[in-house]
Short mmCIF file of C-alpha atoms (C1' of nucleotides) in Angstrom, two decimals:
data_model
loop_
_atom_site.label_atom_id
_atom_site.label_comp_id
_atom_site.label_asym_id
_atom_site.label_seq_id
_atom_site.Cartn_x
_atom_site.Cartn_y
_atom_site.Cartn_z
CA MET A 543 90.28 99.38 113.12
CA ALA A 544 89.08 102.90 112.57
CA LYS A 545 90.24 104.42 109.32
CA SER A 546 92.57 107.36 109.68
CA ALA A 547 90.70 110.62 110.18
CA LYS A 548 90.22 112.55 106.91
CA SER A 549 91.77 109.71 104.94
CA ASN A 550 90.68 109.23 101.36
CA LYS A 551 92.03 105.72 101.46
CA THR A 552 89.67 102.82 101.60
CA MET A 553 89.85 100.31 104.42
CA ALA A 554 91.34 97.71 102.09
CA ILE A 555 94.25 99.95 101.12
CA GLU A 556 94.98 100.95 104.70
CA LEU A 557 94.82 97.36 105.82
CA ARG A 558 97.06 96.25 102.95
CA ASP A 559 99.71 98.68 104.11
CA LYS A 560 99.34 97.70 107.76
CA LEU A 561 99.65 94.04 106.88
CA ALA A 562 102.71 94.76 104.74
CA GLU A 563 104.24 96.49 107.73
CA PHE A 564 103.30 93.59 110.02
CA ILE A 565 105.01 91.17 107.63
CA ALA A 566 108.09 93.35 107.27
CA ASN A 567 108.48 93.89 111.01
CA GLY A 568 107.43 90.43 112.18
CA ASN A 569 110.60 88.36 111.69
CA PHE A 570 108.90 86.45 108.88
CA LYS A 571 110.96 84.80 106.18
CA ALA A 572 109.82 83.50 102.80
CA GLY A 573 107.50 80.53 103.20
CA ASP A 574 106.39 81.32 106.76
CA LYS A 575 102.68 80.87 107.44
CA LEU A 576 100.64 83.95 108.20
CA PRO A 577 97.84 84.12 110.78
CA THR A 578 94.44 82.92 109.55
CA GLU A 579 91.70 85.25 108.35
CA ALA A 580 89.85 84.73 111.63
CA ALA A 581 92.90 85.73 113.65
CA LEU A 582 93.59 88.77 111.48
CA THR A 583 90.00 90.08 111.57
CA ALA A 584 90.23 89.89 115.35
CA LYS A 585 93.70 91.45 115.46
CA TYR A 586 92.77 94.45 113.31
CA GLY A 587 89.08 94.68 114.23
CA VAL A 588 87.81 94.67 110.64
CA SER A 589 85.31 92.70 108.63
CA ARG A 590 86.40 89.64 106.71
CA THR A 591 85.49 91.43 103.47
CA ALA A 592 87.97 94.24 103.96
CA LEU A 593 90.64 91.83 105.12
CA ARG A 594 90.24 89.57 102.10
CA GLU A 595 90.42 92.53 99.75
CA ALA A 596 93.63 93.68 101.41
CA LEU A 597 95.12 90.17 101.31
CA LYS A 598 94.33 89.86 97.60
CA LEU A 599 96.15 93.12 96.92
CA LEU A 600 99.17 91.75 98.78
CA GLU A 601 98.94 88.56 96.78
CA GLN A 602 98.90 90.51 93.52
CA ASN A 603 102.03 92.43 94.42
CA GLY A 604 103.90 89.28 95.46
CA THR A 605 104.11 89.95 99.20
CA ILE A 606 102.18 86.76 100.02
CA TYR A 607 100.99 83.61 98.26
CA VAL A 608 97.91 81.55 98.98
CA HIS A 609 97.14 77.85 99.03
CA HIS A 610 93.41 77.12 99.27
CA GLY A 611 92.70 75.15 102.43
CA LYS A 612 96.26 75.47 103.74
CA GLY A 613 96.68 79.14 104.37
CA ARG A 614 98.61 82.18 103.34
CA PHE A 615 102.41 82.39 103.29
CA VAL A 616 105.06 85.06 103.01
CA GLY A 617 106.28 85.34 99.41
CA GLY A 618 110.00 85.25 98.55
CA ILE A 619 109.86 88.62 96.86
CA ALA A 620 108.93 90.25 100.17
CA GLU A 621 112.55 90.01 101.29
CA LEU A 622 113.56 92.00 98.27
CA LYS A 623 111.34 94.96 98.96
CA VAL A 624 113.05 98.27 98.95
CA GLU A 625 111.54 101.20 100.73
CA ARG A 626 111.53 103.79 98.00
CA PRO A 627 112.02 102.06 94.65
CA ILE A 628 112.86 104.09 91.58
CA THR A 629 109.37 103.15 90.38
CA LEU A 630 107.72 105.05 93.23
CA PHE A 631 106.13 108.26 92.02
CA GLU A 632 106.99 110.93 94.53
CA SER A 633 108.02 114.57 94.53
CA VAL A 634 111.64 115.49 93.97
CA THR A 635 111.62 116.96 97.48
CA ALA A 636 110.58 113.63 99.01
CA LEU A 637 113.11 111.77 96.84
CA THR A 638 115.89 114.08 97.94
CA ARG A 639 114.91 113.76 101.58
CA GLY A 640 114.84 110.00 101.14
CA ASN A 641 118.51 110.16 100.16
CA GLY A 642 119.27 111.95 103.41
CA TYR A 643 119.36 115.59 102.34
CA ASP A 644 117.45 118.68 103.37
CA PRO A 645 116.91 120.36 100.00
CA THR A 646 116.33 123.99 99.15
CA ASN A 647 115.39 125.15 95.68
CA LYS A 648 116.87 127.94 93.66
CA VAL A 649 115.08 129.17 90.55
CA LEU A 650 117.51 129.89 87.73
CA SER A 651 114.91 130.93 85.17
CA ILE A 652 111.22 130.81 84.30
CA ALA A 653 110.13 131.52 80.76
CA GLU A 654 107.25 131.05 78.35
CA GLN A 655 108.25 129.63 74.97
CA HIS A 656 107.41 127.21 72.20
CA ALA A 657 108.18 123.62 73.08
CA PRO A 658 110.78 121.60 71.19
CA GLU A 659 109.07 119.06 68.97
CA HIS A 660 109.75 116.00 71.09
CA ILE A 661 108.47 117.79 74.20
CA ALA A 662 105.31 118.97 72.45
CA ALA A 663 104.71 115.37 71.41
CA ALA A 664 105.24 114.06 74.95
CA LEU A 665 102.90 116.71 76.38
CA LYS A 666 100.37 116.08 73.60
CA ILE A 667 100.18 119.74 72.66
CA SER A 668 100.43 121.24 69.20
CA ALA A 669 103.40 123.15 67.84
CA ASP A 670 101.46 126.40 68.34
CA ASP A 671 100.88 125.81 72.05
CA ARG A 672 103.31 127.37 74.49
CA VAL A 673 105.03 125.89 77.50
CA LEU A 674 106.55 127.25 80.65
CA ARG A 675 110.22 126.28 81.03
CA LEU A 676 111.31 126.21 84.67
CA GLU A 677 115.03 125.80 85.37
CA ARG A 678 116.12 125.16 88.96
CA ILE A 679 118.84 123.68 91.08
CA ARG A 680 118.28 121.73 94.28
CA MET A 681 120.84 122.35 96.98
CA HIS A 682 121.84 120.88 100.33
CA ARG A 683 123.57 123.70 102.18
CA ASP A 684 126.13 124.92 99.60
CA ASP A 685 126.23 121.75 97.52
CA VAL A 686 124.25 121.44 94.31
CA LEU A 687 122.43 118.08 94.31
CA MET A 688 120.29 118.40 91.20
CA TYR A 689 119.88 120.46 88.09
CA CYS A 690 116.26 120.35 86.86
CA VAL A 691 114.42 121.61 83.80
CA ASP A 692 110.63 121.29 83.77
CA TYR A 693 108.24 122.03 80.92
CA VAL A 694 104.56 122.66 81.72
CA PRO A 695 101.81 123.37 79.16
CA ARG A 696 101.08 127.09 79.52
CA HIS A 697 97.33 126.65 79.64
CA LEU A 698 97.53 124.68 82.90
CA ILE A 699 98.73 127.70 84.88
CA THR A 700 95.90 130.20 84.66
CA ASP A 701 97.76 132.96 86.52
CA LYS A 702 100.45 135.30 85.18
CA ILE A 703 103.81 133.58 85.49
CA TYR A 704 105.30 136.32 87.68
CA ASP A 705 102.38 136.00 90.10
CA VAL A 706 103.34 132.37 90.83
CA GLU A 707 105.77 131.10 93.49
CA TRP A 708 108.07 128.76 91.51
CA SER A 709 110.50 127.69 94.20
CA GLY A 710 108.19 125.16 95.87
CA SER A 711 106.98 121.78 94.68
CA LEU A 712 105.82 121.91 91.09
CA MET A 713 103.53 118.94 91.66
CA ASP A 714 101.85 120.63 94.61
CA LEU A 715 101.49 123.78 92.54
CA LEU A 716 99.81 121.96 89.66
CA GLU A 717 97.47 120.27 92.11
CA THR A 718 96.22 123.69 93.27
CA TYR A 719 95.31 124.32 89.61
CA GLY A 720 93.29 121.07 89.55
CA HIS A 721 95.89 118.82 87.93
CA LYS A 722 97.03 116.19 90.39
CA ALA A 723 100.18 114.35 89.32
CA THR A 724 99.94 110.62 89.96
CA MET A 725 102.35 108.75 87.68
CA SER A 726 105.03 109.11 85.08
CA SER A 727 106.79 107.39 82.24
CA ALA A 728 110.55 107.73 82.62
CA THR A 729 113.96 106.86 81.23
CA ALA A 730 117.28 106.96 83.07
CA ALA A 731 120.83 107.22 81.80
CA ALA A 732 124.30 108.17 83.04
CA VAL A 733 125.44 111.45 81.44
CA LEU A 734 127.50 114.54 82.02
CA LEU A 735 125.82 117.91 82.50
CA PRO A 736 125.69 119.93 79.28
CA ASP A 737 128.74 122.20 78.98
CA ASP A 738 126.68 125.40 78.82
CA VAL A 739 124.92 124.48 82.08
CA ILE A 740 128.25 123.78 83.77
CA ALA A 741 129.67 127.09 82.62
CA ALA A 742 126.58 129.21 83.38
CA ASN A 743 126.15 127.88 86.91
CA ASN A 744 129.71 127.05 88.08
CA LEU A 745 129.03 123.31 88.20
CA GLU A 746 132.52 122.07 87.31
CA GLU A 747 132.56 119.79 90.37
CA PHE A 748 129.19 118.13 89.63
CA GLY A 749 130.67 115.05 87.92
CA PRO A 750 128.58 112.27 86.34
CA ALA A 751 124.82 112.70 86.58
CA PHE A 752 121.98 110.21 86.86
CA ARG A 753 119.59 111.82 84.41
CA ILE A 754 115.88 110.95 84.62
CA VAL A 755 113.69 112.22 81.80
CA GLU A 756 110.02 111.72 82.61
CA THR A 757 106.57 112.71 81.43
CA VAL A 758 104.21 113.21 84.37
CA TYR A 759 100.50 112.38 84.08
CA THR A 760 97.29 112.77 86.07
CA ALA A 761 95.32 109.62 86.87
CA ALA A 762 93.22 110.32 83.79
CA GLY A 763 96.33 110.16 81.63
CA GLU A 764 96.70 113.86 80.95
CA PRO A 765 100.38 114.76 80.54
CA ILE A 766 101.18 117.80 82.71
CA VAL A 767 104.99 117.99 83.02
CA TYR A 768 108.02 117.02 80.94
CA ALA A 769 110.99 116.91 83.28
CA GLU A 770 114.72 116.52 82.82
CA ASP A 771 116.28 115.89 86.21
CA TYR A 772 120.07 115.59 86.58
CA HIS A 773 120.85 113.95 89.92
CA ARG A 774 124.43 114.32 91.10
CA GLY A 775 126.02 110.88 90.77
CA ASP A 776 127.73 110.78 94.13
CA ALA A 777 124.64 112.02 96.01
CA PHE A 778 121.90 109.68 94.78
CA GLU A 779 121.40 105.93 94.59
CA PHE A 780 118.22 104.38 93.21
CA SER A 781 116.84 101.02 94.32
CA PHE A 782 114.55 98.54 92.64
CA VAL A 783 113.62 94.88 92.45
CA ARG A 784 113.95 92.97 89.19
CA SER A 785 111.65 90.01 88.67
CA MET B 685 80.44 83.32 85.03
CA ALA B 686 81.70 79.78 85.50
CA LYS B 687 85.36 79.57 86.34
CA SER B 688 87.49 77.82 83.77
CA ALA B 689 87.48 74.06 84.20
CA LYS B 690 90.46 72.79 86.25
CA SER B 691 91.58 76.35 86.89
CA ASN B 692 93.51 77.07 90.06
CA LYS B 693 92.74 80.72 89.66
CA THR B 694 90.24 82.33 91.92
CA MET B 695 87.19 84.07 90.53
CA ALA B 696 88.65 87.45 91.38
CA ILE B 697 91.79 86.84 89.34
CA GLU B 698 89.87 85.50 86.35
CA LEU B 699 87.48 88.41 86.50
CA ARG B 700 90.36 90.91 86.82
CA ASP B 701 91.83 89.57 83.60
CA LYS B 702 88.48 89.54 81.78
CA LEU B 703 87.82 93.12 82.85
CA ALA B 704 91.29 94.16 81.75
CA GLU B 705 90.54 92.62 78.37
CA PHE B 706 87.13 94.33 78.23
CA ILE B 707 88.82 97.67 78.91
CA ALA B 708 91.61 97.07 76.40
CA ASN B 709 89.22 95.96 73.64
CA GLY B 710 86.36 98.32 74.39
CA ASN B 711 87.45 101.57 72.73
CA PHE B 712 87.93 103.13 76.14
CA LYS B 713 90.35 105.95 76.60
CA ALA B 714 91.80 107.25 79.85
CA GLY B 715 89.14 108.96 81.91
CA ASP B 716 86.18 107.12 80.39
CA LYS B 717 83.56 105.92 82.87
CA LEU B 718 83.17 102.19 83.33
CA PRO B 719 79.84 100.41 83.82
CA THR B 720 78.56 100.35 87.41
CA GLU B 721 79.01 97.43 89.77
CA ALA B 722 75.39 96.43 89.23
CA ALA B 723 75.81 96.38 85.45
CA LEU B 724 79.06 94.41 85.63
CA THR B 725 77.70 91.78 88.03
CA ALA B 726 74.85 91.25 85.54
CA LYS B 727 77.19 91.27 82.53
CA TYR B 728 79.56 88.64 83.96
CA GLY B 729 77.04 86.75 86.13
CA VAL B 730 79.14 87.01 89.30
CA SER B 731 78.57 88.14 92.83
CA ARG B 732 79.31 91.66 93.86
CA THR B 733 82.04 90.37 96.19
CA ALA B 734 84.10 88.81 93.42
CA LEU B 735 83.59 91.82 91.21
CA ARG B 736 84.75 94.28 93.87
CA GLU B 737 87.84 92.17 94.57
CA ALA B 738 88.69 92.13 90.88
CA LEU B 739 88.12 95.86 90.53
CA LYS B 740 90.38 96.58 93.49
CA LEU B 741 93.15 94.57 91.88
CA LEU B 742 92.74 96.62 88.72
CA GLU B 743 92.82 99.77 90.79
CA GLN B 744 96.07 98.73 92.45
CA ASN B 745 97.80 98.10 89.15
CA GLY B 746 96.59 101.41 87.75
CA THR B 747 94.22 100.11 85.09
CA ILE B 748 91.30 102.00 86.68
CA TYR B 749 90.75 104.66 89.29
CA VAL B 750 87.79 105.18 91.60
CA HIS B 751 85.88 108.18 92.86
CA HIS B 752 83.52 107.28 95.70
CA GLY B 753 79.97 108.12 94.68
CA LYS B 754 80.89 108.97 91.09
CA GLY B 755 82.08 105.70 89.68
CA ARG B 756 85.10 103.96 88.23
CA PHE B 757 87.15 105.30 85.34
CA VAL B 758 89.78 103.99 82.97
CA GLY B 759 93.23 104.92 84.28
CA GLY B 760 95.91 106.44 82.12
CA ILE B 761 98.68 104.10 83.23
CA ALA B 762 97.81 101.44 80.70
CA GLU B 763 99.11 103.77 78.02
CA LEU B 764 102.41 104.10 79.84
CA LYS B 765 103.57 100.52 79.68
CA VAL B 766 107.14 100.11 78.52
CA GLU B 767 108.33 96.95 76.91
CA ARG B 768 111.48 96.17 78.85
CA PRO B 769 111.40 98.15 82.12
CA ILE B 770 114.49 98.34 84.31
CA THR B 771 112.54 96.16 86.72
CA LEU B 772 112.45 93.24 84.30
CA PHE B 773 114.80 90.48 85.35
CA GLU B 774 116.67 89.36 82.25
CA SER B 775 120.17 88.33 81.31
CA VAL B 776 122.77 90.97 80.48
CA THR B 777 122.87 89.52 76.98
CA ALA B 778 119.14 90.09 76.49
CA LEU B 779 119.40 93.57 78.00
CA THR B 780 122.23 94.49 75.67
CA ARG B 781 120.37 93.16 72.63
CA GLY B 782 117.34 95.14 73.79
CA ASN B 783 119.43 98.28 73.45
CA GLY B 784 120.23 97.39 69.87
CA TYR B 785 123.65 95.77 70.17
CA ASP B 786 125.06 92.38 69.29
CA PRO B 787 127.30 91.70 72.27
CA THR B 788 130.36 89.49 72.59
CA ASN B 789 132.01 88.76 75.92
CA LYS B 790 135.67 88.92 76.80
CA VAL B 791 136.86 87.36 80.06
CA LEU B 792 139.45 89.55 81.78
CA SER B 793 139.94 87.33 84.83
CA ILE B 794 138.44 84.47 86.85
CA ALA B 795 139.69 83.84 90.38
CA GLU B 796 138.76 82.12 93.63
CA GLN B 797 139.08 84.32 96.69
CA HIS B 798 137.55 85.41 99.98
CA ALA B 799 134.60 87.75 99.56
CA PRO B 800 134.69 91.31 100.84
CA GLU B 801 132.50 91.62 103.91
CA HIS B 802 129.56 93.39 102.25
CA ILE B 803 129.51 90.82 99.45
CA ALA B 804 129.63 87.90 101.89
CA ALA B 805 126.66 89.46 103.69
CA ALA B 806 124.69 89.93 100.48
CA LEU B 807 125.39 86.32 99.41
CA LYS B 808 124.62 85.08 102.95
CA ILE B 809 127.88 83.20 103.24
CA SER B 810 130.35 83.27 106.10
CA ALA B 811 133.73 85.01 106.07
CA ASP B 812 135.43 81.61 105.65
CA ASP B 813 133.50 80.72 102.49
CA ARG B 814 135.11 81.47 99.16
CA VAL B 815 133.70 83.12 96.05
CA LEU B 816 134.52 83.10 92.38
CA ARG B 817 135.25 86.59 91.02
CA LEU B 818 134.53 86.87 87.31
CA GLU B 819 135.65 90.04 85.51
CA ARG B 820 134.46 90.62 81.94
CA ILE B 821 133.77 93.25 79.34
CA ARG B 822 130.87 93.21 76.89
CA MET B 823 131.68 94.52 73.45
CA HIS B 824 129.85 95.50 70.29
CA ARG B 825 132.39 95.17 67.49
CA ASP B 826 135.39 97.12 68.84
CA ASP B 827 133.42 99.24 71.32
CA VAL B 828 133.30 98.34 74.99
CA LEU B 829 129.68 98.57 76.19
CA MET B 830 129.96 97.19 79.72
CA TYR B 831 132.48 96.34 82.38
CA CYS B 832 131.17 93.61 84.71
CA VAL B 833 132.35 91.98 87.92
CA ASP B 834 130.37 89.01 89.25
CA TYR B 835 130.82 87.15 92.53
CA VAL B 836 129.43 83.61 92.87
CA PRO B 837 129.62 81.43 96.01
CA ARG B 838 132.31 78.85 95.25
CA HIS B 839 130.21 75.91 96.43
CA LEU B 840 127.62 76.48 93.69
CA ILE B 841 130.06 75.56 90.91
CA THR B 842 130.99 71.95 91.59
CA ASP B 843 133.55 71.71 88.76
CA LYS B 844 137.12 73.01 88.71
CA ILE B 845 137.10 76.65 87.64
CA TYR B 846 139.36 76.08 84.64
CA ASP B 847 137.04 73.34 83.37
CA VAL B 848 134.20 75.87 83.01
CA GLU B 849 133.39 78.07 79.99
CA TRP B 850 133.07 81.55 81.51
CA SER B 851 132.42 83.66 78.42
CA GLY B 852 128.74 82.73 78.10
CA SER B 853 125.73 83.67 80.19
CA LEU B 854 126.45 83.31 83.88
CA MET B 855 122.75 82.84 84.63
CA ASP B 856 122.49 80.01 82.12
CA LEU B 857 125.63 78.45 83.60
CA LEU B 858 124.26 78.54 87.15
CA GLU B 859 121.03 76.99 85.93
CA THR B 860 122.98 73.97 84.65
CA TYR B 861 124.24 73.56 88.23
CA GLY B 862 120.64 73.58 89.53
CA HIS B 863 120.41 77.22 90.60
CA LYS B 864 117.94 79.09 88.42
CA ALA B 865 118.09 82.86 88.73
CA THR B 866 114.65 84.45 88.90
CA MET B 867 114.86 87.85 90.59
CA SER B 868 117.23 90.40 92.02
CA SER B 869 117.51 93.32 94.39
CA ALA B 870 119.38 96.19 92.75
CA THR B 871 120.65 99.74 93.09
CA ALA B 872 121.64 102.12 90.32
CA ALA B 873 123.88 105.18 90.30
CA ALA B 874 125.83 107.34 87.86
CA VAL B 875 129.58 106.90 88.39
CA LEU B 876 132.91 106.89 86.62
CA LEU B 877 134.81 103.65 86.11
CA PRO B 878 137.48 103.11 88.79
CA ASP B 879 140.84 104.54 87.66
CA ASP B 880 142.63 101.18 87.89
CA VAL B 881 140.03 99.59 85.61
CA ILE B 882 140.38 102.42 83.08
CA ALA B 883 144.17 102.09 83.10
CA ALA B 884 144.30 98.28 83.01
CA ASN B 885 141.88 97.96 80.10
CA ASN B 886 142.42 101.12 78.01
CA LEU B 887 138.95 102.49 78.79
CA GLU B 888 139.76 106.19 78.72
CA GLU B 889 136.90 106.82 76.29
CA PHE B 890 134.24 105.02 78.35
CA GLY B 891 132.85 108.18 80.02
CA PRO B 892 130.11 108.19 82.68
CA ALA B 893 128.71 104.78 83.57
CA PHE B 894 125.27 103.66 84.68
CA ARG B 895 126.29 101.25 87.42
CA ILE B 896 123.84 98.58 88.60
CA VAL B 897 124.80 96.61 91.70
CA GLU B 898 122.48 93.67 92.22
CA THR B 899 122.11 90.51 94.26
CA VAL B 900 120.52 87.73 92.21
CA TYR B 901 118.22 85.12 93.83
CA THR B 902 116.51 81.87 92.98
CA ALA B 903 112.74 81.65 93.43
CA ALA B 904 113.29 80.22 96.91
CA GLY B 905 115.25 83.31 97.88
CA GLU B 906 118.76 81.81 97.73
CA PRO B 907 121.33 84.46 96.72
CA ILE B 908 123.53 83.13 93.91
CA VAL B 909 125.31 86.15 92.35
CA TYR B 910 126.51 89.54 93.49
CA ALA B 911 127.03 91.64 90.36
CA GLU B 912 128.55 95.05 89.65
CA ASP B 913 127.65 96.06 86.10
CA TYR B 914 128.97 99.30 84.60
CA HIS B 915 126.91 100.20 81.52
CA ARG B 916 128.46 102.76 79.20
CA GLY B 917 126.40 105.93 79.63
CA ASP B 918 126.04 106.80 75.97
CA ALA B 919 125.06 103.24 74.99
CA PHE B 920 122.26 102.38 77.46
CA GLU B 921 118.98 103.95 78.48
CA PHE B 922 116.67 102.38 81.05
CA SER B 923 112.88 102.77 81.05
CA PHE B 924 110.32 102.48 83.81
CA VAL B 925 106.92 103.70 84.94
CA ARG B 926 106.57 105.57 88.23
CA SER B 927 103.26 105.29 90.06
"C1'" DA C 1407 99.31 48.77 110.65
"C1'" DC C 1408 96.54 50.53 107.01
"C1'" DC C 1409 92.57 52.59 104.97
"C1'" DA C 1410 88.22 55.04 104.66
"C1'" DG C 1411 85.12 58.21 106.54
"C1'" DA C 1412 84.14 61.94 109.72
"C1'" DT C 1413 85.49 66.12 111.78
"C1'" DA C 1414 87.96 70.35 112.23
"C1'" DG C 1415 90.51 74.03 110.14
"C1'" DT C 1416 91.17 77.35 106.34
"C1'" DT C 1417 90.16 79.82 102.21
"C1'" DG C 1418 86.50 80.86 98.33
"C1'" DT C 1419 81.93 82.64 96.94
"C1'" DA C 1420 77.38 84.55 97.40
"C1'" DT C 1421 73.60 87.36 99.42
"C1'" DG C 1422 71.55 90.95 102.09
"C1'" DA C 1423 71.79 95.14 104.83
"C1'" DT C 1424 73.47 99.59 106.09
"C1'" DG C 1425 76.62 103.63 105.55
"C1'" DA C 1426 78.95 107.38 102.86
"C1'" DG C 1427 79.68 110.39 98.77
"C1'" DT C 1428 77.70 112.39 94.47
"C1'" DT C 1429 74.16 113.69 91.20
"C1'" DT C 1430 69.54 114.58 89.90
"C1'" DT C 1431 64.91 115.83 90.82
"C1'" DC C 1432 61.29 118.25 93.11
"C1'" DG C 1433 59.02 121.80 95.66
"C1'" DG C 1434 58.89 126.34 97.66
"C1'" DC C 1435 60.01 131.14 97.52
"C1'" DG C 1436 61.21 135.62 95.63
"C1'" DC D 228 61.11 132.15 85.61
"C1'" DG D 229 65.25 131.44 88.29
"C1'" DC D 230 67.40 130.10 92.49
"C1'" DC D 231 67.99 127.43 96.58
"C1'" DG D 232 67.42 123.73 99.75
"C1'" DA D 233 65.74 119.23 100.69
"C1'" DA D 234 64.69 114.71 99.22
"C1'" DA D 235 65.35 110.94 96.25
"C1'" DA D 236 68.18 108.26 93.30
"C1'" DC D 237 72.57 106.64 92.01
"C1'" DT D 238 77.14 104.67 93.09
"C1'" DC D 239 80.76 102.95 95.85
"C1'" DA D 240 82.26 101.29 100.87
"C1'" DT D 241 81.77 98.25 104.77
"C1'" DC D 242 79.77 94.74 107.48
"C1'" DA D 243 77.46 90.29 108.69
"C1'" DT D 244 75.94 85.77 107.61
"C1'" DA D 245 75.62 81.44 105.16
"C1'" DC D 246 77.24 77.89 102.30
"C1'" DA D 247 80.98 75.69 99.22
"C1'" DA D 248 85.65 73.81 98.36
"C1'" DC D 249 90.21 72.32 99.79
"C1'" DT D 250 93.43 70.43 103.34
"C1'" DA D 251 94.85 68.24 107.63
"C1'" DT D 252 93.88 65.44 111.49
"C1'" DC D 253 91.36 62.16 114.07
"C1'" DT D 254 88.65 57.99 114.72
"C1'" DG D 255 86.88 53.55 113.88
"C1'" DG D 256 86.89 49.25 111.33
"C1'" DT D 257 89.37 45.48 109.12
#
DNA sequence: ACCAGATAGTTGTATGATGAGTTTTCGGCG
DNA sequence: CGCCGAAAACTCATCATACAACTATCTGGT
């Protein structure tokens, strides 16, 4: 199996994902026996080393379980897999598309200011540091799907704020400045939009919102965004497995 | 490194855990460089194969990240762990206590009926099979925290329904009948309580609800409960890590 | 028919070699 | 002396081979 061209992924990761797909698409149910290592190395054309590494990753995430000398078997949790769990870190654009919409962004405001105390703490900046506050709505045709407020430490964006295109993906933008978002710590709650937001933006029909407040980090643990995302209740549903 | 005596764990798993401990105890912070493969094989007295397998497991769970040719570094995700993530399978009682409340249950109704089609499908029962529908509210003093509807396949409860105490934990009850709940597949959304529920139970002040719909399974993958839980929006907040 | 040993099948572990990406060192040139 | 390119060293990625440990099945002896 040749690795994908230009892929940064290792063979083990690619193979893990291919095997996961094979299991998901192969009419397996919990407890079914998987092909042996020998059969799988032949099937995918890889070394036994890469295959074993991939299989151990699948074992760690519950997709399979192993009995030494007997073989490998499909784990029960595999049937509970959801395609895009709430725990998946992805851009708001991808999330919105995953819920079946074709989103466009509208920038309501972009401003440089001091951060409220709790936001400064989350972003690990001092009270003297400034943040950029980006306020946007995400729309599908004429319907407002999300109201979003993002706070970014000012020092991360080395250009003047009016020289920057703010309507695209904030994560992609930060990556061009050398800060690649990879994970976040989040909380979710059911709320109503703040009254002043409703009044300022004609959002009387928005209804209950699924609010996610998250701090976004690079792989090295550097906090780069504090986000408050209000997802319209009747437009979004979030999936996850509890175990 | 000798494996623990009588351990069923593979070398890779044991080493993963030892390395995780080394990282946690070693005054490392996110972004710090870890010792090379050569140094770690010498330190732990293991083959390079086992070490690489262990390191890949740590990479998958976010503890470390890798840059080909540069080395391995401590990941920031370890600092993001939350104590009771939304993905933790626990009883509603434990969840409610985790949010700081001392809940009492009030049974609104218990009835035997046919299951709606989507619920029969989720519980993997036929249209002829019957379910028990349990409707309850969870209260903290005089405040209603949750409105819950649970559906249980009738055949799981071998006693007459009026001989059963329904105000306790449903999961504990099912365990006494030999069906231990261990995991669930869930979706969450922000909604309003249905109008008839508000009217029937004087819940005009409930406000937006964080609704979790989940199918609960035993370890063998047998579905035993279909639950619709409406958590009062201003009383519950759910945490999770995205990666 | 039952039991013990041998064989075959399957996963677990180790070692050595080569390839690919990154950093450091060395030598030549202006 | 500083800069640049090439080579060497460092570090992770992949492959191949050999042997060990566990499980299932087969065979031969009683």
